[in-house]
Short mmCIF file of C-alpha atoms in Angstrom, two decimals:
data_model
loop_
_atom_site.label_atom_id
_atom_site.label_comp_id
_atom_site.label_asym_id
_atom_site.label_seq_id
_atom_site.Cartn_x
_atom_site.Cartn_y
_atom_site.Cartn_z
CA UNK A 266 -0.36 61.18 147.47
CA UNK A 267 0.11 57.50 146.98
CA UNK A 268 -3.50 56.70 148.04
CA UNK A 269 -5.19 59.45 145.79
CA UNK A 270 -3.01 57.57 143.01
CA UNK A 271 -4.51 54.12 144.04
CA UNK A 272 -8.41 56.09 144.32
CA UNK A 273 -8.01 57.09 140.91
CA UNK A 274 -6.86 54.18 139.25
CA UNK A 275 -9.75 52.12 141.11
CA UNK A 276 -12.42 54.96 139.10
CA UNK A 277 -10.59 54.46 136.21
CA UNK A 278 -10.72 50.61 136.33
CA UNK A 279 -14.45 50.42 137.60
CA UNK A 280 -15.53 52.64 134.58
CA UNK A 281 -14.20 50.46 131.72
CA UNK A 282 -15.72 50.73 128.62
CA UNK A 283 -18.12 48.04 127.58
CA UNK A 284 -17.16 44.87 125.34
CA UNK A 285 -18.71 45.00 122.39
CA UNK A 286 -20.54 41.65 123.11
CA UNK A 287 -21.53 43.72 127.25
CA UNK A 288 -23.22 46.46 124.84
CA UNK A 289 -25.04 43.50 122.98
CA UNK A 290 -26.02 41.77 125.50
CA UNK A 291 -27.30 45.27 127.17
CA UNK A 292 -29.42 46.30 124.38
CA UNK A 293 -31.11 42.82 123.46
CA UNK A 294 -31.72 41.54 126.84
CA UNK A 295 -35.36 43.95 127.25
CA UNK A 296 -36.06 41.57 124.48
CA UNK A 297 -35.42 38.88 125.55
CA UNK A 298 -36.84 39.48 128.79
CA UNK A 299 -40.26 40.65 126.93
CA UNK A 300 -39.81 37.37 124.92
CA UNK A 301 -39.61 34.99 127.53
CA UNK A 302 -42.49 36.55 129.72
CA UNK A 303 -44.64 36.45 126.47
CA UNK A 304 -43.73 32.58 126.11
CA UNK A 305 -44.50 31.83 129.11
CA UNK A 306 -47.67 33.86 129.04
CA UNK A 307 -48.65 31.77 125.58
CA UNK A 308 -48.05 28.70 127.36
CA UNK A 309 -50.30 29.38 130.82
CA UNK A 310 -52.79 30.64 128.56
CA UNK A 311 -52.75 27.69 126.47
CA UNK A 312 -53.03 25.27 129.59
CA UNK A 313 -55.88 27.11 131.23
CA UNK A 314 -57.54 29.34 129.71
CA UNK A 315 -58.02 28.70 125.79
CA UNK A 316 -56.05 27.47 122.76
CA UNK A 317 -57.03 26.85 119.00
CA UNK A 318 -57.91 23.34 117.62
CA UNK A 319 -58.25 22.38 114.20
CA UNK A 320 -61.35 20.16 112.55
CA UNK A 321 -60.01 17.13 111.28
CA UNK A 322 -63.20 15.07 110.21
CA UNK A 323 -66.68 15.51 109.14
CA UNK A 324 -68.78 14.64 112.05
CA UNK A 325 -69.77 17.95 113.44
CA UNK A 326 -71.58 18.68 109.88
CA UNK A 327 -73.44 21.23 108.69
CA UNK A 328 -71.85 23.12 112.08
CA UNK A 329 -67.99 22.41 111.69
CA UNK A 330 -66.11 21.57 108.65
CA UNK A 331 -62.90 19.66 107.51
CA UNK A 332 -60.25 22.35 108.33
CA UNK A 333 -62.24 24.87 109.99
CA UNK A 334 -59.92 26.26 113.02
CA UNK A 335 -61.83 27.58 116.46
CA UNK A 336 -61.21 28.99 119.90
CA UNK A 337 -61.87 26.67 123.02
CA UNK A 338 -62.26 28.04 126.04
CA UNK A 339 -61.23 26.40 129.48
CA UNK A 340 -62.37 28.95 132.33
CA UNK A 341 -66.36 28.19 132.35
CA UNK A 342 -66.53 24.79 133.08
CA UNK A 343 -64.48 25.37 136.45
CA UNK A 344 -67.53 27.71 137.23
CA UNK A 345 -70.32 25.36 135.52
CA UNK A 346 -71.32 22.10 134.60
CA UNK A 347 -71.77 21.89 130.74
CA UNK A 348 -75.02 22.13 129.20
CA UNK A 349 -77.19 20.63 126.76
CA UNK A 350 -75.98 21.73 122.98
CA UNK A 351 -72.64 22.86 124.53
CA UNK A 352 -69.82 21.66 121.42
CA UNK A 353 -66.81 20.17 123.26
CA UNK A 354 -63.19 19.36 123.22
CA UNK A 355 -62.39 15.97 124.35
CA UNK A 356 -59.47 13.43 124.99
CA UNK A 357 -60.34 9.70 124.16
CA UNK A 358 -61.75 8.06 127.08
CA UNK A 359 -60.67 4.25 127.81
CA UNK A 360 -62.97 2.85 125.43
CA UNK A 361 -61.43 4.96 122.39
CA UNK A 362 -57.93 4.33 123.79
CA UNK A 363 -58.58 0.63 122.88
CA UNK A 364 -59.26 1.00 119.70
CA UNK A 365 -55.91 3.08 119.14
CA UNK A 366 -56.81 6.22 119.51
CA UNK A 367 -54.28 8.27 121.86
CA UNK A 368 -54.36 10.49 124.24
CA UNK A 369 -53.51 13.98 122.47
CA UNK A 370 -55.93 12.76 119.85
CA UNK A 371 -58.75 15.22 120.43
CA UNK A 372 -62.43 14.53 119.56
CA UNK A 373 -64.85 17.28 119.51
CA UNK A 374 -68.60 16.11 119.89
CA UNK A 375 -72.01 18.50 121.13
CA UNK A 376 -73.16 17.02 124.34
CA UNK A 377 -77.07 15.63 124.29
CA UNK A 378 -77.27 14.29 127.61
CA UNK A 379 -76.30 15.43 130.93
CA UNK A 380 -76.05 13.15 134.26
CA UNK A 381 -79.13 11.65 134.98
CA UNK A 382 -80.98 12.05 132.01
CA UNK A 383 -82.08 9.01 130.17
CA UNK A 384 -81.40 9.39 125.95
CA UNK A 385 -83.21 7.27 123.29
CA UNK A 386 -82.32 7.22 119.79
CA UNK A 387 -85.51 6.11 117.05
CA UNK A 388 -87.14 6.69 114.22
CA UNK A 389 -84.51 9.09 113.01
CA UNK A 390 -84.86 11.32 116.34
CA UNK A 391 -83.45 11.84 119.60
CA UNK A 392 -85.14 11.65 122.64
CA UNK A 393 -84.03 13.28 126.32
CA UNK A 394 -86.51 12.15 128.83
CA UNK A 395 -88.60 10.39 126.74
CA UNK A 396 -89.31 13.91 124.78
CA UNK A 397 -87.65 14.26 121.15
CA UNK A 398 -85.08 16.82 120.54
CA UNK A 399 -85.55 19.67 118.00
CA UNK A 400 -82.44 19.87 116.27
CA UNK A 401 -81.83 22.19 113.15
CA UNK A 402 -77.89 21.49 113.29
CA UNK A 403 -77.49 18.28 112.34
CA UNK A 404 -76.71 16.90 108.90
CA UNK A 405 -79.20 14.12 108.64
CA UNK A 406 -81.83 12.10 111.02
CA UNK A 407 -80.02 9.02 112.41
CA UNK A 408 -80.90 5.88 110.94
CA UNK A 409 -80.39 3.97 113.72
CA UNK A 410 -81.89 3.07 117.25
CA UNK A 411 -80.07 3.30 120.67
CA UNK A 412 -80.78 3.13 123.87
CA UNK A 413 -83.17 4.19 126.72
CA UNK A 414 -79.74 3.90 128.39
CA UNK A 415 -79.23 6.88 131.69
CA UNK A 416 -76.40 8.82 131.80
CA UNK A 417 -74.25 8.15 134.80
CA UNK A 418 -72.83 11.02 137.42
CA UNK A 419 -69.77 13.25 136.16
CA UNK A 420 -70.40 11.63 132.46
CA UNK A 421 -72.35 12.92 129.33
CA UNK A 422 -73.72 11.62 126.22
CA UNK A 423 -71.96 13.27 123.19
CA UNK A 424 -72.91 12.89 119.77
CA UNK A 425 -71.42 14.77 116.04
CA UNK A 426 -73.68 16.49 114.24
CA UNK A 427 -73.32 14.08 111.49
CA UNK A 428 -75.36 11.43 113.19
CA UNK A 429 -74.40 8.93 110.96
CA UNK A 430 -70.82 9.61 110.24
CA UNK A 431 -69.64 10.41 114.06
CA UNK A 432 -67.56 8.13 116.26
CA UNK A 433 -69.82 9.61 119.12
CA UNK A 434 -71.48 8.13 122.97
CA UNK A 435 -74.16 5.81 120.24
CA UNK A 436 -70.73 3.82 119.62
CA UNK A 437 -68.21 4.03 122.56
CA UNK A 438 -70.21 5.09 125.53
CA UNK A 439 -70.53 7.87 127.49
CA UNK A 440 -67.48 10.37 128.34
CA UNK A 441 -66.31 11.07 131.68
CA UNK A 442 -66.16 14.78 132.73
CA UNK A 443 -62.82 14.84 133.57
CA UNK A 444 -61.75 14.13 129.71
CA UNK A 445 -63.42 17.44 128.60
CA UNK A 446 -60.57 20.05 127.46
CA UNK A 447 -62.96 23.12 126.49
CA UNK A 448 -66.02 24.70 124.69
CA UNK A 449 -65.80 25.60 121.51
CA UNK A 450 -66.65 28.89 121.34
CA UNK A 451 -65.98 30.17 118.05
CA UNK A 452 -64.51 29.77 114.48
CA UNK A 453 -61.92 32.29 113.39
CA UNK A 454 -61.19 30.54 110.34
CA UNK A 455 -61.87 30.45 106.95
CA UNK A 456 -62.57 34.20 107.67
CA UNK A 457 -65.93 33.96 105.52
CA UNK A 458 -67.12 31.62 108.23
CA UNK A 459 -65.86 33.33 111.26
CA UNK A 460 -68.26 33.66 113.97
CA UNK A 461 -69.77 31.65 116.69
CA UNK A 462 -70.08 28.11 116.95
#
């Protein structure tokens, strides 16, 4: 008799009721399970695959304006090189560092010249190989000369489609390929310019 007592007080203590603040915890901790997986899916995302920047200057005009927001995307460059006419997401190299710029400030330039090539700039074009680029996207022919100067391995020559308003390659140099965040792939804002870049 004694030890059915002692069985049924042991059910009876093992099936207290909740606390109020057990029953809380119960019902919000999906959430913040879902929460914290969703952080922590923004943040691996961010780092590797793509994240949005914002345009702070007017050197990629007519392409890019002051305030215009796009997607960059991370994943093709660890499958290719970048191309000719790709528009990239940069941190400062050395050169830019030492004239104050830091590292998280981001520059976004379209890369002209690829490893190897040789690039000219005269008589308000640009030349790849001794052949002159057509280019429909800039602003304005550049009014000033540069070069024959080869690109070296793992760097490119970047310039802002605002040829003469762009702290591009024609001032600093050229940019090492290890400084390149991303390719910007498209604008998704202002939504009446949303599209492709």
């Amino acid at each position: 008799m004694t030890s059915e007592k002692n069985n049924l007080n042991t059910e009876v203590a093992e099936n207290k009721p909740d606390t109020s603040w057990q029953k809380a915890w119960n019902s919000q901790r999906e959430n913040l399970q879902i929460v914290i997986i969703a952080l922590g899916l923004a943040i691996l995302i961010r780092a590797f695959i793509a994240e949005p920047r914002f345009i702070p200057s007017d050197s990629m005009l007519p392409t890019l304006h002051i305030g215009d927001r796009v997607v960059v995307e991370k994943i093709s460059y660890y499958l290719e090189p970048p191309k000719t006419g790709d528009i990239v997401v940069f941190s400062p190299p050395e050169q830019l560092q030492e004239q104050g710029f830091t590292e998280d400030q981001a520059f976004i330039k379209r890369i002209i010249g690829l490893p190897g090539q040789t690039i000219t700039v005269k008589k308000g074009l640009v030349f790849l190989n001794d052949k002159a680029l057509v280019e429909k996207y800039i602003a304005e022919p550049p009014k000033y000369q540069w070069g024959p100067y080869q690109v070296p391995e793992n760097q490119y020559f970047v310039m802002g489609d605002n040829r003469n308003n762009s702290n591009d390659s024609s001032r600093w140099g050229f940019l090492p390929k290890q400084n390149i965040i991303g390719r910007a792939v498209v604008r998704f804002w202002p939504l009446e310019r949303i599209g492709k870049v």
